[in-house]
Amino acid sequence: MDTVYLLDLFKKLLGGLPLTLNLAVFALLGGFAIALLLNLLRTTRIGNAVAGTYIFFFRGTPLLVQLFMIYFGLAQFEFVRSSFLWPLLREPYWCGLIALMLNDAAYTAEILRGGLRAVPRGAQEAARVSGMSRLQILRRVTLPIAVRQALPAYSNEIISMLKSTALVSMISLMDVTGIAREAVAETWRAVEIFLCAGLIYLVLSLIITRATSWAERALSPWQFGARQ
Amino acid sequence: MTSELYLLGFGPEGWGPVLARAGLMTLAVSLSAFLLGTVLGTLTVWGRVSGNPVTRRIAETYVVVLRGIPDLLVIFLFYFGGRQVVSLVGTALGFEGPFDISGFVAGMLAIGLISGAGQSEVLRGAYQAVPKGTLEAGRVVGMSRWQLFRRVTAPQAMVTAIPGMGNQWQSVIKESALVSVTGLVETMRQVSIAAGTTQEHFLFYTAAAVIYLIITTLSDQVFRMLERRSMAGYAGGSH
């Protein structure tokens, strides 16, 4: 195992990092927005059924199946190919991002629901009594408490999304894993290459763990002089 | 698409029998990986709580590493890397190549290893929830460490661990779809073959989704039943 080769390999693999990060960040942002929407839907009876079915489907099936349904499955329909969405849906990047986003939304919705349930009713009642509008209550009372409660679970979801982006290499995208697979096909040095790629993901997930545990501490009540 | 539904049936042109077999393969590889994960998870908890700094370090590193690396990479590593290692050893021992390792074994090892890290977190939580008094009582009546584990710790921890273990099992089923990259003919692989042959991609990937939903939903029921049963001895839990 020579150092020159390994350094070269790292440089090559890091070329996929922008795509990996891009997919993870936008999937998380989009997923969070859809998750909020799903939780708003939960307040009506029909909406509750819709959100429940969505979450049941996306949490009950492998991401790979969802990805292939979107990438290979949708292209087969004439009405998809002639629709305005086709310029997006024929690109592996958008198919990958959409699949990751929809998948993340289902998991995030459940995490958020747990956080929302943990908001004390008294806090919301106090806000209503002091004359806040529904939007103000949501923005100033409900969401801050819910997000803080959901943070530990959400940090796991961030890491799992980062790891899930590796699946886009199955639809020919050149993220870190995609580049690693190509390198293995050329050189057959599978152990070195996949370990190096793994190391990149590992460092990223350690950074995320650090950052979220810092955020958890920073957002804890005793930071603001409140009594525990 | 509805006119193509016969492709999923059990008729002469239907893919029903092969899909059913592939579903069973998914179950087989998931089950063996989950059991391997349970063994590894238990060992990991033991390594963490035994008080030995070396085993604790190893156990913690194992969990951190396996939770930070994509499942797909771990499977690739075991499959292609395993082949590389087997070839090296094989050639060194004077055997003629080419060498290969089975997708089932590579997938089971990879997913078992991943799941072991997840299960260890669940099992550790369950272990910590065991009331200290019961352990002390066991020690006082003279139980050995193994007896203590088998008669006091394990039965109590198992009850608290059931919901978490249910989630871990669901993850294993979904991760097992990734084993298709090794060529093992489980649900995902079989469906890809069928989709390629018939050019009915959406139909067959939907069929795959349904197969996974059936497996995950049924196992959810089983874990719920286990949870209800195991709570029978506790106050307010005897349904």
Coordinates of C-alpha atoms in Angstrom, one line a residue:
Chain A
M1 CA 0.0 0.0 0.0
D2 CA 1.8 3.1 -1.2
T3 CA 1.2 6.6 0.2
V4 CA 1.4 8.3 -3.2
Y5 CA -1.5 6.1 -4.5
L6 CA -3.6 6.7 -1.4
L7 CA -3.1 10.5 -1.5
D8 CA -4.0 10.4 -5.2
L9 CA -7.1 8.3 -4.4
F10 CA -8.2 10.7 -1.7
K11 CA -7.9 13.6 -4.0
K12 CA -10.0 11.7 -6.6
L13 CA -12.7 10.7 -4.1
L14 CA -12.9 14.2 -2.6
G15 CA -14.0 15.3 -6.1
G16 CA -17.3 13.7 -5.3
L17 CA -17.8 15.5 -2.1
P18 CA -19.5 18.6 -3.5
L19 CA -22.3 16.4 -5.0
T20 CA -22.6 14.3 -1.8
L21 CA -23.0 17.4 0.3
N22 CA -25.3 19.1 -2.2
L23 CA -27.6 16.2 -2.2
A24 CA -27.6 15.8 1.6
V25 CA -28.2 19.5 2.2
F26 CA -31.0 20.0 -0.3
A27 CA -32.7 16.7 0.6
L28 CA -32.7 17.7 4.3
L29 CA -34.1 21.2 3.5
G30 CA -36.8 19.9 1.2
G31 CA -37.5 17.0 3.4
F32 CA -38.0 19.3 6.4
A33 CA -40.4 21.6 4.5
I34 CA -42.5 18.6 3.4
A35 CA -42.4 17.2 6.9
L36 CA -43.8 20.4 8.3
L37 CA -46.5 20.3 5.7
L38 CA -47.3 16.7 6.6
N39 CA -47.7 17.6 10.2
L40 CA -50.0 20.5 9.3
L41 CA -52.1 18.0 7.2
R42 CA -52.4 15.9 10.3
T43 CA -54.8 18.4 11.9
T44 CA -57.6 17.5 9.5
R45 CA -59.1 14.0 9.2
I46 CA -58.6 13.5 5.5
G47 CA -55.2 15.1 5.7
N48 CA -54.3 12.8 8.6
A49 CA -55.1 9.8 6.4
V50 CA -53.1 11.2 3.5
A51 CA -50.0 11.9 5.7
G52 CA -50.4 8.6 7.4
T53 CA -50.4 6.7 4.1
Y54 CA -47.4 8.7 2.8
I55 CA -45.4 8.0 5.9
F56 CA -46.4 4.3 5.9
F57 CA -45.3 3.9 2.3
F58 CA -42.0 5.7 2.5
R59 CA -40.9 4.3 5.9
G60 CA -42.0 0.8 5.0
T61 CA -40.1 0.4 1.7
P62 CA -36.3 0.6 1.0
L63 CA -35.0 3.9 -0.4
L64 CA -33.5 1.9 -3.3
V65 CA -37.0 0.8 -4.4
Q66 CA -38.2 4.4 -4.2
L67 CA -35.2 5.6 -6.2
F68 CA -35.7 3.1 -8.9
M69 CA -39.5 3.7 -9.1
I70 CA -38.8 7.4 -9.8
Y71 CA -35.7 7.0 -12.0
F72 CA -36.7 3.9 -14.1
G73 CA -40.4 3.6 -13.4
L74 CA -41.7 7.1 -14.2
A75 CA -39.8 7.3 -17.5
Q76 CA -41.9 4.5 -18.9
F77 CA -45.1 6.6 -18.9
E78 CA -45.9 8.7 -22.0
F79 CA -47.7 11.4 -19.9
V80 CA -44.6 11.8 -17.8
R81 CA -42.3 12.2 -20.8
S82 CA -44.5 14.8 -22.4
S83 CA -45.1 16.7 -19.1
F84 CA -43.3 19.9 -18.0
L85 CA -41.5 17.7 -15.4
W86 CA -39.7 15.6 -17.9
P87 CA -36.6 17.9 -18.2
L88 CA -36.2 17.3 -14.4
L89 CA -37.2 13.6 -14.3
R90 CA -34.8 12.5 -17.0
E91 CA -31.8 13.8 -15.0
P92 CA -30.4 11.3 -12.5
Y93 CA -29.5 14.2 -10.2
W94 CA -33.1 15.4 -9.9
C95 CA -34.4 11.9 -9.5
G96 CA -31.9 11.2 -6.8
L97 CA -32.7 14.4 -5.0
I98 CA -36.5 13.9 -5.2
A99 CA -36.2 10.3 -3.9
L100 CA -34.0 11.4 -1.0
M101 CA -36.2 14.4 -0.2
L102 CA -39.5 12.4 -0.2
N103 CA -37.9 9.7 1.9
D104 CA -36.4 12.1 4.4
A105 CA -39.7 13.9 4.7
A106 CA -41.4 10.7 6.0
Y107 CA -38.8 10.1 8.7
T108 CA -38.6 13.8 9.7
A109 CA -42.4 14.1 9.9
E110 CA -42.4 11.4 12.6
I111 CA -39.5 13.0 14.5
L112 CA -41.3 16.4 14.3
R113 CA -44.5 14.8 15.5
G114 CA -42.8 13.4 18.5
G115 CA -41.4 16.9 19.2
L116 CA -44.8 18.6 18.8
R117 CA -46.4 16.1 21.2
A118 CA -43.8 17.0 23.8
V119 CA -44.9 20.7 23.8
P120 CA -46.7 21.3 27.1
R121 CA -50.3 22.3 26.6
G122 CA -49.9 24.9 29.3
A123 CA -47.3 26.8 27.4
Q124 CA -49.6 27.1 24.4
E125 CA -52.6 28.1 26.6
A126 CA -50.5 30.8 28.3
A127 CA -49.5 32.1 24.9
R128 CA -53.2 32.2 23.8
V129 CA -54.2 33.9 27.0
S130 CA -51.6 36.6 26.5
G131 CA -53.2 37.4 23.1
M132 CA -50.9 35.8 20.6
S133 CA -52.3 34.8 17.2
R134 CA -52.1 31.2 16.1
L135 CA -49.1 31.9 13.8
Q136 CA -47.3 33.7 16.6
I137 CA -47.9 30.8 19.0
L138 CA -46.5 28.4 16.4
R139 CA -43.5 30.6 15.7
R140 CA -42.7 31.7 19.3
V141 CA -43.8 28.8 21.5
T142 CA -44.7 25.6 19.7
L143 CA -41.9 25.3 17.1
P144 CA -39.0 26.3 19.3
I145 CA -39.9 23.8 22.0
A146 CA -40.7 21.1 19.5
V147 CA -37.5 21.6 17.5
R148 CA -35.4 21.5 20.7
Q149 CA -37.1 18.3 21.8
A150 CA -36.7 16.7 18.3
L151 CA -33.0 17.7 18.0
P152 CA -31.4 14.5 19.2
A153 CA -33.5 12.3 16.9
Y154 CA -33.0 14.8 14.1
S155 CA -29.3 14.6 14.3
N156 CA -29.5 10.9 13.7
E157 CA -31.7 11.6 10.7
I158 CA -29.1 14.1 9.3
I159 CA -26.4 11.4 9.5
S160 CA -28.6 8.8 8.0
M161 CA -29.5 11.1 5.1
L162 CA -25.8 11.8 4.5
K163 CA -25.2 8.0 4.3
S164 CA -28.3 7.5 2.1
T165 CA -26.9 9.8 -0.6
A166 CA -24.5 7.0 -1.4
L167 CA -27.4 5.2 -3.1
V168 CA -27.4 7.8 -6.0
S169 CA -24.3 6.0 -7.3
M170 CA -26.7 3.3 -8.3
I171 CA -28.2 5.7 -10.9
S172 CA -24.9 6.6 -12.4
L173 CA -24.2 9.8 -10.4
M174 CA -20.6 10.5 -9.5
D175 CA -20.7 11.2 -5.8
V176 CA -18.0 9.9 -3.4
T177 CA -19.4 6.4 -3.6
G178 CA -19.8 6.6 -7.4
I179 CA -16.2 7.6 -7.9
A180 CA -15.1 4.9 -5.5
R181 CA -17.0 2.3 -7.5
E182 CA -15.5 3.5 -10.8
A183 CA -12.0 3.4 -9.3
V184 CA -12.6 -0.2 -8.1
A185 CA -13.8 -1.2 -11.6
E186 CA -10.5 0.2 -13.0
T187 CA -8.0 -1.1 -10.4
W188 CA -9.7 -3.9 -8.4
R189 CA -8.1 -2.5 -5.2
A190 CA -11.5 -2.7 -3.5
V191 CA -10.4 -2.8 0.2
E192 CA -8.2 0.4 0.0
I193 CA -10.7 2.4 -2.1
F194 CA -13.9 1.6 -0.1
L195 CA -12.1 2.1 3.2
C196 CA -10.9 5.6 2.0
A197 CA -14.4 6.5 0.8
G198 CA -15.8 5.2 4.1
L199 CA -13.3 7.4 6.0
I200 CA -14.6 10.5 4.2
Y201 CA -18.2 9.7 5.3
L202 CA -17.0 8.9 8.8
V203 CA -15.3 12.3 9.2
L204 CA -18.4 14.1 7.9
S205 CA -20.7 12.2 10.3
L206 CA -18.4 12.9 13.3
I207 CA -18.5 16.6 12.4
I208 CA -22.3 16.5 12.3
T209 CA -22.4 14.7 15.6
R210 CA -20.2 17.4 17.2
A211 CA -22.2 20.2 15.6
T212 CA -25.6 18.9 16.7
S213 CA -24.5 18.1 20.3
W214 CA -23.1 21.7 20.4
A215 CA -26.5 23.0 19.2
E216 CA -28.3 20.8 21.8
R217 CA -26.3 22.4 24.6
A218 CA -26.6 25.9 23.2
L219 CA -30.4 25.5 23.0
S220 CA -30.8 24.0 26.5
P221 CA -32.8 26.1 29.0
W222 CA -30.0 26.5 31.6
Q223 CA -28.0 28.4 28.9
F224 CA -30.4 31.3 29.4
G225 CA -30.3 31.3 33.2
A226 CA -33.5 29.3 33.7
R227 CA -33.7 26.9 36.5
Q228 CA -33.6 23.3 35.6
Chain B
M1 CA -50.7 -0.8 -16.8
T2 CA -53.7 -2.8 -15.4
S3 CA -53.5 -5.0 -18.5
E4 CA -50.0 -5.9 -17.6
L5 CA -51.0 -7.2 -14.2
Y6 CA -50.9 -10.8 -15.4
L7 CA -47.1 -10.4 -15.3
L8 CA -47.3 -10.5 -11.5
G9 CA -49.5 -13.5 -11.4
F10 CA -48.8 -17.2 -11.1
G11 CA -49.7 -18.1 -14.7
P12 CA -47.3 -19.3 -17.4
E13 CA -46.0 -15.8 -18.1
G14 CA -46.4 -14.6 -14.5
W15 CA -43.4 -13.7 -12.4
G16 CA -45.4 -14.6 -9.2
P17 CA -43.5 -17.7 -8.2
V18 CA -40.0 -16.2 -8.7
L19 CA -41.0 -13.1 -6.8
A20 CA -42.4 -15.1 -3.9
R21 CA -39.1 -17.0 -3.8
A22 CA -37.2 -13.8 -3.9
G23 CA -39.3 -12.5 -1.0
L24 CA -38.3 -15.5 1.0
M25 CA -34.7 -14.9 0.2
T26 CA -35.1 -11.3 1.5
L27 CA -36.5 -12.8 4.7
A28 CA -33.6 -15.4 5.0
V29 CA -30.8 -12.9 4.5
S30 CA -32.5 -10.3 6.8
L31 CA -33.1 -12.9 9.5
S32 CA -29.5 -14.2 9.5
A33 CA -28.1 -10.7 9.5
F34 CA -30.4 -9.7 12.4
L35 CA -29.4 -12.6 14.5
L36 CA -25.7 -11.9 13.8
G37 CA -26.4 -8.3 14.8
T38 CA -28.0 -9.4 18.1
V39 CA -25.0 -11.4 19.0
L40 CA -22.6 -8.6 18.0
G41 CA -24.9 -6.0 19.8
T42 CA -24.9 -8.1 23.0
L43 CA -21.1 -8.5 22.9
T44 CA -20.8 -4.7 22.3
V45 CA -22.9 -3.8 25.3
W46 CA -21.0 -6.3 27.4
G47 CA -17.7 -4.7 26.2
R48 CA -19.0 -1.2 27.2
V49 CA -20.4 -2.0 30.6
S50 CA -17.8 -4.6 31.7
G51 CA -15.5 -1.9 33.1
N52 CA -12.5 -3.0 31.0
P53 CA -11.2 0.2 29.3
V54 CA -9.8 -1.7 26.3
T55 CA -13.0 -3.6 25.4
R56 CA -15.0 -0.4 26.0
R57 CA -12.8 1.5 23.6
I58 CA -13.2 -1.2 20.9
A59 CA -17.0 -1.4 21.4
E60 CA -17.3 2.4 21.2
T61 CA -15.2 2.6 18.1
Y62 CA -17.2 -0.2 16.4
V63 CA -20.4 1.7 17.0
V64 CA -19.1 5.1 15.9
V65 CA -17.5 3.7 12.7
L66 CA -20.5 1.6 11.6
R67 CA -23.0 4.4 12.2
G68 CA -20.9 6.8 10.2
I69 CA -20.3 4.8 7.0
P70 CA -23.0 4.3 4.3
D71 CA -24.5 0.8 4.3
L72 CA -23.9 0.5 0.6
L73 CA -20.1 1.0 1.1
V74 CA -20.0 -1.6 3.9
I75 CA -21.7 -4.1 1.6
F76 CA -19.3 -3.3 -1.3
L77 CA -16.4 -3.6 1.1
F78 CA -17.4 -7.0 2.2
Y79 CA -18.3 -8.3 -1.3
F80 CA -15.5 -6.9 -3.4
G81 CA -13.0 -6.6 -0.6
G82 CA -13.9 -10.1 0.6
R83 CA -13.2 -11.4 -2.8
Q84 CA -9.8 -9.6 -2.8
V85 CA -8.9 -11.0 0.5
V86 CA -10.0 -14.5 -0.4
S87 CA -8.0 -14.4 -3.6
L88 CA -4.9 -13.2 -1.8
V89 CA -5.2 -16.0 0.8
G90 CA -6.1 -18.5 -1.8
T91 CA -3.2 -17.7 -4.1
A92 CA -0.8 -17.7 -1.1
L93 CA -2.0 -21.2 -0.2
G94 CA -1.4 -22.3 -3.8
F95 CA -5.0 -22.7 -5.0
E96 CA -6.0 -21.9 -8.5
G97 CA -8.3 -18.9 -9.0
P98 CA -10.6 -17.3 -9.8
F99 CA -12.0 -16.9 -6.3
D100 CA -15.5 -15.7 -5.4
I101 CA -17.5 -15.2 -2.2
S102 CA -21.2 -15.7 -2.0
G103 CA -23.4 -12.6 -2.0
F104 CA -25.5 -14.1 0.8
V105 CA -22.5 -14.4 3.1
A106 CA -21.1 -11.0 2.2
G107 CA -24.5 -9.4 2.6
M108 CA -25.3 -11.2 5.9
L109 CA -21.9 -10.2 7.4
A110 CA -22.2 -6.6 6.2
I111 CA -25.7 -6.0 7.4
G112 CA -25.2 -8.0 10.6
L113 CA -22.3 -5.7 11.4
I114 CA -24.3 -2.6 10.7
S115 CA -27.3 -3.8 12.6
G116 CA -25.1 -4.9 15.5
A117 CA -24.1 -1.3 16.1
G118 CA -27.7 -0.2 16.1
Q119 CA -28.9 -3.0 18.3
S120 CA -26.2 -2.4 20.8
E121 CA -27.6 1.1 21.4
V122 CA -31.1 -0.4 22.0
L123 CA -29.7 -3.2 24.2
R124 CA -27.6 -0.8 26.2
G125 CA -30.6 1.4 27.0
A126 CA -32.5 -1.7 28.0
Y127 CA -29.7 -2.9 30.2
Q128 CA -29.5 0.4 31.9
A129 CA -33.2 0.3 32.6
V130 CA -32.9 -2.9 34.6
P131 CA -33.5 -2.0 38.3
K132 CA -30.2 -2.2 40.2
G133 CA -32.0 -3.7 43.2
T134 CA -32.8 -6.9 41.3
L135 CA -29.2 -7.4 40.3
E136 CA -28.1 -6.9 43.9
A137 CA -30.8 -9.3 45.1
G138 CA -29.6 -11.9 42.6
R139 CA -26.0 -11.4 43.8
V140 CA -27.0 -11.7 47.4
V141 CA -28.7 -15.1 46.9
G142 CA -25.5 -16.3 45.3
M143 CA -26.0 -16.4 41.6
S144 CA -23.0 -16.5 39.3
R145 CA -22.5 -13.8 36.7
W146 CA -23.9 -16.1 34.0
Q147 CA -26.9 -17.0 36.1
L148 CA -27.5 -13.3 36.9
F149 CA -27.4 -12.5 33.2
R150 CA -29.7 -15.4 32.2
R151 CA -32.2 -15.2 35.0
V152 CA -32.3 -11.5 36.0
T153 CA -30.8 -9.1 33.4
A154 CA -31.8 -10.7 30.1
P155 CA -35.5 -11.4 30.9
Q156 CA -36.0 -7.8 32.2
A157 CA -33.9 -6.1 29.5
M158 CA -35.6 -8.1 26.7
V159 CA -39.0 -6.6 27.6
T160 CA -37.8 -3.0 27.5
A161 CA -35.8 -3.7 24.3
I162 CA -38.7 -5.1 22.2
P163 CA -39.9 -1.8 20.6
G164 CA -36.4 -0.7 19.8
M165 CA -35.5 -4.1 18.4
G166 CA -38.6 -4.0 16.2
N167 CA -37.2 -0.8 14.7
Q168 CA -33.8 -2.4 14.1
W169 CA -35.5 -5.3 12.4
Q170 CA -37.3 -3.0 10.1
S171 CA -34.0 -1.3 9.2
V172 CA -32.5 -4.7 8.4
I173 CA -35.2 -5.6 6.0
K174 CA -34.8 -2.3 4.2
E175 CA -31.0 -2.6 4.1
S176 CA -31.3 -6.1 2.7
A177 CA -32.4 -4.5 -0.6
L178 CA -28.8 -3.2 -1.0
V179 CA -27.5 -6.8 -1.0
S180 CA -28.9 -6.9 -4.6
V181 CA -25.6 -5.3 -5.7
T182 CA -23.8 -8.6 -5.0
G183 CA -26.0 -10.4 -7.4
L184 CA -27.9 -12.3 -4.7
V185 CA -31.4 -12.9 -6.1
E186 CA -33.5 -11.4 -3.4
T187 CA -36.5 -9.2 -4.0
M188 CA -34.7 -6.2 -5.3
R189 CA -32.5 -8.1 -7.7
Q190 CA -35.3 -10.3 -8.9
V191 CA -37.5 -7.3 -9.6
S192 CA -34.7 -5.5 -11.5
I193 CA -34.3 -8.6 -13.7
A194 CA -38.1 -8.8 -14.3
A195 CA -38.3 -5.0 -15.0
G196 CA -35.4 -5.3 -17.5
T197 CA -36.9 -8.3 -19.3
T198 CA -40.4 -7.0 -19.6
Q199 CA -39.6 -3.3 -19.8
E200 CA -42.4 -2.8 -17.2
H201 CA -40.2 -0.9 -14.7
F202 CA -42.9 0.9 -12.7
L203 CA -45.1 -2.2 -12.4
F204 CA -42.3 -4.3 -11.0
Y205 CA -40.8 -1.7 -8.7
T206 CA -44.2 -1.1 -7.3
A207 CA -44.5 -4.9 -6.8
A208 CA -41.2 -4.7 -4.9
A209 CA -42.6 -1.9 -2.7
V210 CA -45.7 -4.0 -1.9
I211 CA -43.5 -7.1 -1.0
Y212 CA -41.5 -5.0 1.4
L213 CA -44.6 -3.4 2.8
I214 CA -46.1 -6.8 3.5
I215 CA -42.9 -8.0 5.2
T216 CA -42.6 -4.8 7.3
T217 CA -46.2 -4.6 8.3
L218 CA -46.5 -8.3 9.3
S219 CA -43.3 -8.1 11.3
D220 CA -44.6 -4.9 13.0
Q221 CA -47.7 -6.9 14.1
V222 CA -45.5 -9.7 15.4
F223 CA -43.4 -7.2 17.5
R224 CA -46.6 -5.6 18.8
M225 CA -47.9 -8.9 19.9
L226 CA -44.6 -9.8 21.6
E227 CA -44.7 -6.4 23.3
R228 CA -48.2 -7.1 24.6
R229 CA -47.3 -10.6 25.8
S230 CA -44.1 -9.6 27.5
M231 CA -46.0 -6.8 29.4
A232 CA -48.4 -9.3 30.8
G233 CA -46.5 -9.7 34.1
Y234 CA -46.4 -5.9 34.7
A235 CA -48.9 -3.7 36.4
G236 CA -51.3 -2.2 33.9
G237 CA -50.0 -4.3 31.0
S238 CA -52.0 -7.4 31.2
H239 CA -54.1 -7.2 28.0

